[in-house]
Coordinates of C-alpha atoms and ligand atoms in Angstrom, one line a residue:
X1 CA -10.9 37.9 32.9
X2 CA -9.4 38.2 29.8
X3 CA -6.2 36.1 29.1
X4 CA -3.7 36.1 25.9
X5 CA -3.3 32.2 24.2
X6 CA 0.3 32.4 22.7
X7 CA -0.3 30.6 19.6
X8 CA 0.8 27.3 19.0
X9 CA 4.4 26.8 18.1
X10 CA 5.2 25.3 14.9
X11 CA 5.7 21.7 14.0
X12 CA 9.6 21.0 14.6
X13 CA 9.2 19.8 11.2
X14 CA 6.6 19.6 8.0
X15 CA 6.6 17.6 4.8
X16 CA 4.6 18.7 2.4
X17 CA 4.3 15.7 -0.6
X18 CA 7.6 14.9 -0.7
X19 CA 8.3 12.4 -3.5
X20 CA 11.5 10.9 -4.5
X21 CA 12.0 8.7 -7.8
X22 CA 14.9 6.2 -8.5
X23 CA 13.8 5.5 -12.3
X24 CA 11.0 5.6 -14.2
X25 CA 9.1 2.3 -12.3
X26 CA 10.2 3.1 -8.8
X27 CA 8.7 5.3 -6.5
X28 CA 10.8 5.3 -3.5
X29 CA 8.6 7.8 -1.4
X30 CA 5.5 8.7 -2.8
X31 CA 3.7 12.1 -1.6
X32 CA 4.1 12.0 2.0
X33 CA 2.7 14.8 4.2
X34 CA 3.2 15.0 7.8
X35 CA 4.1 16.7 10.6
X36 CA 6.0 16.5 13.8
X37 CA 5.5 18.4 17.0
X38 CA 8.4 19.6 19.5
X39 CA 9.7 17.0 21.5
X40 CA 7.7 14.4 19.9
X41 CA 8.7 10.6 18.9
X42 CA 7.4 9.5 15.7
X43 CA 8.0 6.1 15.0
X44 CA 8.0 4.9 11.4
X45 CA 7.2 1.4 10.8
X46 CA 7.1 -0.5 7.5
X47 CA 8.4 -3.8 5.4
X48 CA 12.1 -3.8 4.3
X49 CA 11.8 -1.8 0.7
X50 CA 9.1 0.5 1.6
X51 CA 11.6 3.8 1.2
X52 CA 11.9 4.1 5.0
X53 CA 15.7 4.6 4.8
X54 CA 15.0 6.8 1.9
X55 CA 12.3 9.0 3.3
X56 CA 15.1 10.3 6.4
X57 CA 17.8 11.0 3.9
X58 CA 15.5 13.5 2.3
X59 CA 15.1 14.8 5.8
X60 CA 18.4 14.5 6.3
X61 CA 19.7 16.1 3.1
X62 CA 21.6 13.4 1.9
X63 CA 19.0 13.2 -1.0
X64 CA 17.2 16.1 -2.6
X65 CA 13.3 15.4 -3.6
X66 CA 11.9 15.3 -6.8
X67 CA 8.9 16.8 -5.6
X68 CA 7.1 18.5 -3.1
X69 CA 9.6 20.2 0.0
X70 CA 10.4 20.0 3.6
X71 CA 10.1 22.6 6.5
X72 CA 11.8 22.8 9.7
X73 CA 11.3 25.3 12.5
X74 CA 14.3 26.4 13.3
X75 CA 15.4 26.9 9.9
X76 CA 12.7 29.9 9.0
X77 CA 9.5 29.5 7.3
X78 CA 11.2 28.8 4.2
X79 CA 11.4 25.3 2.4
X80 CA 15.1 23.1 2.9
X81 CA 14.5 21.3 -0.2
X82 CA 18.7 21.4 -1.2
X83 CA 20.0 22.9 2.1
X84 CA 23.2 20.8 2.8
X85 CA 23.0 18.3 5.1
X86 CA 25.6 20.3 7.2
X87 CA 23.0 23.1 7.9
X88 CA 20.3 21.4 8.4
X89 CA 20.8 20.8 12.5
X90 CA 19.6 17.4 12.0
X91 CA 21.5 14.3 13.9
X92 CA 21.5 11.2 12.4
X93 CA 22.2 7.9 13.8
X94 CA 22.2 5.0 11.7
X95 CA 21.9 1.6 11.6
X96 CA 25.4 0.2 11.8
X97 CA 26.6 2.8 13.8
X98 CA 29.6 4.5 11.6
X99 CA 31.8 5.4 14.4
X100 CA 35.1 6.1 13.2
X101 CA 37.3 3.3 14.7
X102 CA 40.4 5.7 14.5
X103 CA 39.1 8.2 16.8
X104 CA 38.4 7.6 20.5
X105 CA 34.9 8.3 22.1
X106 CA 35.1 11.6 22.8
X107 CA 36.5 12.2 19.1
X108 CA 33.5 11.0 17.7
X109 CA 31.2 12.7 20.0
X110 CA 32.7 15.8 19.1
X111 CA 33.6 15.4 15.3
X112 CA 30.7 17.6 14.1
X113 CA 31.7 20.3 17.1
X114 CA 34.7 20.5 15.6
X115 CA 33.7 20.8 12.0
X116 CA 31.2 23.6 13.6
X117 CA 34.5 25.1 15.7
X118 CA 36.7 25.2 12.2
X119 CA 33.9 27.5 10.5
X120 CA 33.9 29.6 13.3
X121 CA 30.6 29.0 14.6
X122 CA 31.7 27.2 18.0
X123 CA 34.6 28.0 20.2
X124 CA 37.0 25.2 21.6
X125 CA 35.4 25.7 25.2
X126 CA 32.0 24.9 23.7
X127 CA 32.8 22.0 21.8
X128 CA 34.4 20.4 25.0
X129 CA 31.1 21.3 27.0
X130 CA 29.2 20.0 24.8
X131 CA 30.7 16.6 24.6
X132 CA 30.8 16.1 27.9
X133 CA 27.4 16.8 28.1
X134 CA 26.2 14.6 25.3
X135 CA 28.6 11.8 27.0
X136 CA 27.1 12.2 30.2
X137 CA 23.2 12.0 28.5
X138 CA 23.9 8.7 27.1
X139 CA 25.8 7.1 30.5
X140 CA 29.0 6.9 29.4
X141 CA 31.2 9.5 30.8
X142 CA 34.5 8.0 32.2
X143 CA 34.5 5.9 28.7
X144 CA 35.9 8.9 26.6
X145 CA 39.2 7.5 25.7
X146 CA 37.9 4.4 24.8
X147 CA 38.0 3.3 21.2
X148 CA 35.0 1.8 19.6
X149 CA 36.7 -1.9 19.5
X150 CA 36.5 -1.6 23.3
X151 CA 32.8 -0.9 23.6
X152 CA 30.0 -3.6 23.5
X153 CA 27.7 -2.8 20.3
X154 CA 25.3 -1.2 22.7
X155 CA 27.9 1.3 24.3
X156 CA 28.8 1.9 20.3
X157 CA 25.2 3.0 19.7
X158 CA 25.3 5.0 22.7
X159 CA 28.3 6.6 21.1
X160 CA 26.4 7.3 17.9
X161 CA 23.4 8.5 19.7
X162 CA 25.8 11.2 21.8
X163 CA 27.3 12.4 18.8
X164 CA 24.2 13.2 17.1
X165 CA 23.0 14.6 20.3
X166 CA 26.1 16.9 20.8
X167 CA 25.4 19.9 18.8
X168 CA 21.8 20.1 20.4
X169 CA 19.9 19.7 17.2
X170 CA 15.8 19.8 17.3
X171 CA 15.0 17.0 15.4
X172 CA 16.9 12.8 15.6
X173 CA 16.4 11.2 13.2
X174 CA 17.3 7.1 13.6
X175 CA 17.6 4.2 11.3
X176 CA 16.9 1.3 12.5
X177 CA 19.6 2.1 15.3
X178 CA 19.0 -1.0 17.7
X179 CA 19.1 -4.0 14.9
X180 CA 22.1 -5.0 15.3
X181 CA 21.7 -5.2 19.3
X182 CA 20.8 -8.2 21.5
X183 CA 17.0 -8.4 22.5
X184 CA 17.7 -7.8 26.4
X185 CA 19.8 -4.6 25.1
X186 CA 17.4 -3.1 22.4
X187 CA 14.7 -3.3 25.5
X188 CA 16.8 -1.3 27.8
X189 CA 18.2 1.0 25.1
X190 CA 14.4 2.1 24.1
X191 CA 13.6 3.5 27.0
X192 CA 16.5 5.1 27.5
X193 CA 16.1 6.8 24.1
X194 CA 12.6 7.8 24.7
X195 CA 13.8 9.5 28.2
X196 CA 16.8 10.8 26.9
X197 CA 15.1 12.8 23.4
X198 CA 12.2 14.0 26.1
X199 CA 14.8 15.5 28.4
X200 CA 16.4 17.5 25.6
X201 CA 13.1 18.1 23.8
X202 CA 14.2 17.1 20.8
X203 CA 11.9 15.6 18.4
X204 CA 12.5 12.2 17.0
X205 CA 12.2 10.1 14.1
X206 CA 12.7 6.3 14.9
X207 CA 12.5 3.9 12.1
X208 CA 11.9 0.1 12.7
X209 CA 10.0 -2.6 10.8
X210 CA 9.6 -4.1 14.6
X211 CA 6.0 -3.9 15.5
X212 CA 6.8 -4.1 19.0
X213 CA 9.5 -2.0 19.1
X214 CA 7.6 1.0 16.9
X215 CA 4.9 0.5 19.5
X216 CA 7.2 1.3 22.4
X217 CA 9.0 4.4 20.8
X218 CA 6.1 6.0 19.3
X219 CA 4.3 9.1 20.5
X220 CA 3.1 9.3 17.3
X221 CA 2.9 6.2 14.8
X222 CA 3.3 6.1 10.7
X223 CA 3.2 3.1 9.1
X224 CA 4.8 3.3 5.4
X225 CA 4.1 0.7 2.8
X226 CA 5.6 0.8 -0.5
X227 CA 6.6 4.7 -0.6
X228 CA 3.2 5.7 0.5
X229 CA 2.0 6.7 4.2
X230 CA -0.6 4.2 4.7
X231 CA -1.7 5.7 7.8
X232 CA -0.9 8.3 10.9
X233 CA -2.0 8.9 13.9
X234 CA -1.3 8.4 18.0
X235 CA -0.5 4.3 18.5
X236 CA -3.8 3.8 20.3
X237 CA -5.3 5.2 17.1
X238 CA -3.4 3.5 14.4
X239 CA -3.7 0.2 16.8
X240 CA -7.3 0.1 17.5
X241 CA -8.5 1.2 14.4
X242 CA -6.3 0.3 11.5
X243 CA -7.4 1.9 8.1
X244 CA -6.4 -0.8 6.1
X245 CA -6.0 -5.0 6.4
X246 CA -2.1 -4.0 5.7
X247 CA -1.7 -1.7 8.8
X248 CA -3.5 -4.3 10.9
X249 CA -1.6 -7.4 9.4
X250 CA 2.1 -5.7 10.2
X251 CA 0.9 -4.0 13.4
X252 CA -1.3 -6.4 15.3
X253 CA -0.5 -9.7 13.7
X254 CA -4.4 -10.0 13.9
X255 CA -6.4 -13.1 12.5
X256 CA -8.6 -12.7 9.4
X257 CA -12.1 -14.8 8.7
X258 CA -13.9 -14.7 5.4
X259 CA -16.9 -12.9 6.3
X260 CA -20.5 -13.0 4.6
X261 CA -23.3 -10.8 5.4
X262 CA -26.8 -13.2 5.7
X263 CA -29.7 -11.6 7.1
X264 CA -28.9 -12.4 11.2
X265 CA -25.5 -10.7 10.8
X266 CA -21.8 -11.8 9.5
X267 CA -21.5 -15.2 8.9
X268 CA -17.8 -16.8 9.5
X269 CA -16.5 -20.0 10.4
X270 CA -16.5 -19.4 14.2
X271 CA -19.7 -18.3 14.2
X272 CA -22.2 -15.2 13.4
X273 CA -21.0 -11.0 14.2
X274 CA -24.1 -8.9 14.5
X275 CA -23.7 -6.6 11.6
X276 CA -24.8 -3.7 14.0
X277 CA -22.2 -3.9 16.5
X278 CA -19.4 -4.4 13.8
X279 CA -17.2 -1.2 12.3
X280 CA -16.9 -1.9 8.7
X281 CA -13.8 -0.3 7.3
X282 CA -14.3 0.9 4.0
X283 CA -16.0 3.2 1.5
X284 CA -18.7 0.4 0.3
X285 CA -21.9 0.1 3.2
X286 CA -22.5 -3.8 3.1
X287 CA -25.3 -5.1 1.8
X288 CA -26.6 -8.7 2.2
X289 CA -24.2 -11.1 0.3
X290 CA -21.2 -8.8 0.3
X291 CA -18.2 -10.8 1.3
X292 CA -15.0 -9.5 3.8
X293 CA -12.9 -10.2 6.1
X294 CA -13.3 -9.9 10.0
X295 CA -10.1 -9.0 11.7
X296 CA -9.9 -10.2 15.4
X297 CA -6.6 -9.3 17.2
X298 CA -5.0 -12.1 18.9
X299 CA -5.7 -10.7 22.4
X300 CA -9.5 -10.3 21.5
X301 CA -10.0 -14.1 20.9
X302 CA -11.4 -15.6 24.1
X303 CA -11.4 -19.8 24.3
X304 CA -13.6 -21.9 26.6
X305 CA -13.3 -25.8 26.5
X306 CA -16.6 -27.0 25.0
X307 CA -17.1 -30.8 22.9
X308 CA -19.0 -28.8 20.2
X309 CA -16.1 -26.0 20.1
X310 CA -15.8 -24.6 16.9
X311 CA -12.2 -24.4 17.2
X312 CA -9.3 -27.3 17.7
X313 CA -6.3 -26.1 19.9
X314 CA -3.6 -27.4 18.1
X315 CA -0.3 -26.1 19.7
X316 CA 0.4 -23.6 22.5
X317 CA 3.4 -22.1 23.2
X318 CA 4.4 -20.7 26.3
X319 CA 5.3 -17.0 26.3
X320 CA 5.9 -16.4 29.8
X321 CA 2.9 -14.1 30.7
X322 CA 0.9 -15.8 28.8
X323 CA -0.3 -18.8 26.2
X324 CA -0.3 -17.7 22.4
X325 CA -2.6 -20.6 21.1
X326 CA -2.9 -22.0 17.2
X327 CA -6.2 -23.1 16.2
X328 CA -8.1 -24.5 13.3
X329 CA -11.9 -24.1 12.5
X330 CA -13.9 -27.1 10.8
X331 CA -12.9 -25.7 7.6
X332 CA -9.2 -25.6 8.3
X333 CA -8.8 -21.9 8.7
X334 CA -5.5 -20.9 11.3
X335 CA -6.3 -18.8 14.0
X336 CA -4.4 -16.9 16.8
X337 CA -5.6 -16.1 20.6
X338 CA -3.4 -14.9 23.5
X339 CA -4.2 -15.9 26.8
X340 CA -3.4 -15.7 30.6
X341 CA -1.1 -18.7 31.8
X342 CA -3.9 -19.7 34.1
X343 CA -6.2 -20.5 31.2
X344 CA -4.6 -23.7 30.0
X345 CA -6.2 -25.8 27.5
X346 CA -4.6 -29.0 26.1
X347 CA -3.8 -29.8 22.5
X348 CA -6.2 -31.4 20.5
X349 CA -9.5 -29.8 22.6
X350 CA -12.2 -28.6 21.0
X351 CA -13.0 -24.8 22.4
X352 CA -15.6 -22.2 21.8
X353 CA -14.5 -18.8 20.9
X354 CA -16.0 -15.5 22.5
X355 CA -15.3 -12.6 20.9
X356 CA -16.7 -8.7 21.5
X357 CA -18.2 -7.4 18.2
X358 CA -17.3 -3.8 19.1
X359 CA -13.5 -5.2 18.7
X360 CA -14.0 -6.9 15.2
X361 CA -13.3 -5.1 12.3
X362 CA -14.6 -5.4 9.0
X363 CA -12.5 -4.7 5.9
X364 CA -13.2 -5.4 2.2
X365 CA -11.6 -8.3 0.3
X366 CA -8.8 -8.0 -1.8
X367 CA -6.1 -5.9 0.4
X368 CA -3.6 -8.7 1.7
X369 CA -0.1 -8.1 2.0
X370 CA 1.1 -11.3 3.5
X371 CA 3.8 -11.8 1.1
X372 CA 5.4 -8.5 2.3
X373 CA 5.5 -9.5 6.0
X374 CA 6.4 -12.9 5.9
X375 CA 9.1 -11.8 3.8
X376 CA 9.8 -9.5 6.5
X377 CA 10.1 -12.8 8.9
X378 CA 7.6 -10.6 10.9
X379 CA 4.4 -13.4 10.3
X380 CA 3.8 -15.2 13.3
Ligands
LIG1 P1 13.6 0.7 3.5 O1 14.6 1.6 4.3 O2 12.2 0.9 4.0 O3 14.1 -0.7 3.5 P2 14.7 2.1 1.2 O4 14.4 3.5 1.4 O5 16.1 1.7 1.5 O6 13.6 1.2 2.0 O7 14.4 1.7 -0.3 C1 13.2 2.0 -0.9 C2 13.2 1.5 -2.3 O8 14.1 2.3 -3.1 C3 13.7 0.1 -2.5 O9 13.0 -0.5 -3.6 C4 15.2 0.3 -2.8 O10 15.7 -0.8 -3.6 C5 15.2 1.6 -3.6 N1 16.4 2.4 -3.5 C6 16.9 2.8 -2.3 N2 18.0 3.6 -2.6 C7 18.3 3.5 -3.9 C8 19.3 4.1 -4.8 N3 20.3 4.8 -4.3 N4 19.1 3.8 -6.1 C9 18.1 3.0 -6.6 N5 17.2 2.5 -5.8 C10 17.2 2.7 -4.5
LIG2 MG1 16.2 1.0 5.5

């Protein structure tokens, strides 16, 4: 039996080395290429100055590139490089909201319908359709006549998110939308995002420099570091095997140990990694001597109490589901390790670390980025 495949449909949107310059010495996006699939989320996670914010006004089309173009679906096979932002079919929802405080809910839902209704492309029946619906997606129907001052900073987001919903577009794109919101709210608001933009298939672009929160959003994960796409790929992916000690760093807060390869394996401060078992990231193949650093996540860090310990537990806090230990080796070196609640071990015990080699990753010297995430407030 013979069948016919329809062949796939085309990414929602494609970026082929876009590149945008604010003076000679700054780059603020840097050749990115990527791709995004109908009805997919891509979170885009990077350091405060990396040309996030910069990166979705090119999509946008509140900037033009200086390089390299941008293709989206709907709009025909050709490049949108200077289409107007207006004809794009892109909604936008920004950090601080920008609802007009004039208008009432409903107004600002619809204010694009109706800038759509005066050019004749939407009648008056539509554009009041259409805002109900995009009230009702975000939960807030019976709140139309409200004015932004009477909404809690959560409700106002909804509000944004609805009016960038209302005219149906393909692709969302988000700045940063939640950082202004209460922790308790940003939690609930993410999923109801993430449901929302899969109901509608519309594809997403949700930029954070929250870890946590570009973990939870993402069907597909970028992390961006000074104008460049440092890497791309599912969040499994990008998590389990970061390409770089910079994606690792701002995505798994994992611990780093100088490293040197002696002839029974990797020789660090906790004790020896079988160089067999260990993925070495990085073009170089180790030979005996080379020197590197072994990431171990914070999860992957098992403790049991033992006198000879190479570790000293010296603080725990208590995260709720679980113990998120600090611990020095004999040569002073901080480490992290995450685990159950029923695992306690008191301050000041010595402990031996387990670890599985197959989770340690090996990655050349040389590639720290500390400064960026601390600055970020993002170090733990
Ligand atoms: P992010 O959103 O990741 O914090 P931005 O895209 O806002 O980063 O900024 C990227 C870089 O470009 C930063 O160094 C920023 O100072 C610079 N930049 C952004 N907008 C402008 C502008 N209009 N003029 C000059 N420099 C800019
Ligand atoms: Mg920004």
């Amino acid at each position: 039996m013979t069948r016919t495949l329809s062949p796939p449909a085309p990414p929602v949107l494609r970026l082929e080395s876009l590149t945008r310059r604010y003076g000679p010495g700054l780059v603020a996006v840097d050749d990115i290429s990527l791709s995004l699939a109908q009805g997919q989320i891509l979170a885009l996670l990077g350091p405060s100055g990396c040309g996030k914010t910069t990166l979705l006004r090119l999509i946008a089309g509140f900037e033009v590139p200086d390089q390299g173009d941008l293709y989206l679906a709907h709009r025909g096979a050709a490049g949108v490089r200077t289409l107007p932002p207006e004809d794009r079919d892109v909604g936008v929802v920004f950090q601080d909201y920008a609802l007009f405080p004039h208008l009432t809910v409903a107004q600002n839902i619809a204010f694009g319908l109706e800038a759509r209704r005066r050019r004749g492309r939407l009648s008056a029946a539509a554009v009041q359709e259409q805002t109900a619906e995009a009230l009702a997606l975000v939960g807030l129907a019976g709140l139309d006549r409200r004015f932004p001052h009477q909404l809690s900073g959560g409700q106002q987001q909804r509000v944004a998110l609805a009016r960038a919903l209302a005219p149906r577009p393909r692709l969302i794109l988000m700045d940063e939308p939640f950082s202004n919101l209460d922790t308790q709210v940003r939690v609930y608001l993410r999923q109801e995002v993430r449901s929302i933009l899969h109901q509608v298939q519309a594809a997403g672009i949700f930029v954070t420099h929250d870890q946590e929160e570009a973990l939870a959003m993402a069907d597909q994960l970028a992390v961006m570091r000074q104008g460049r796409l440092e890497q791309w790929g599912s969040p499994e992916t990008v998590y389990r095997d970061p390409i770089s000690r910079f994606t690792a760093e701002f995505l798994t807060q994992a611990n780093f140990l100088p490293a040197e390869l002696g002839a029974a394996g990797w020789q660090t401060d906790i004790g020896c990694l079988p160089q067999d078992l260990i993925t070495w990231v990085g073009l170089e193949p180790a030979r005996g001597g080379s020197r590197a650093e072994a990431m171990i996540r914070q999860e992957d860090l098992d403790l049991v109490a033992d006198h000879q310990g190479a570790l000293t537990v010296r603080d725990r806090q208590f995260l709720g589901r679980e113990y998120r230990y600090y611990l020095t080796t004999a040569s002073g070196q901080g480490l992290y390790a995450r685990l159950p609640v029923d695992r306690s071990l008191t301050i000041g015990d010595r402990v031996k670390p387990l670890v599985v080699p197959q989770q340690v990753r090996m990655y050349p010297l040389g590639h720290s980025s500390t400064h960026q995430v601390v600055a970020e407030g993002k170090a733990q």
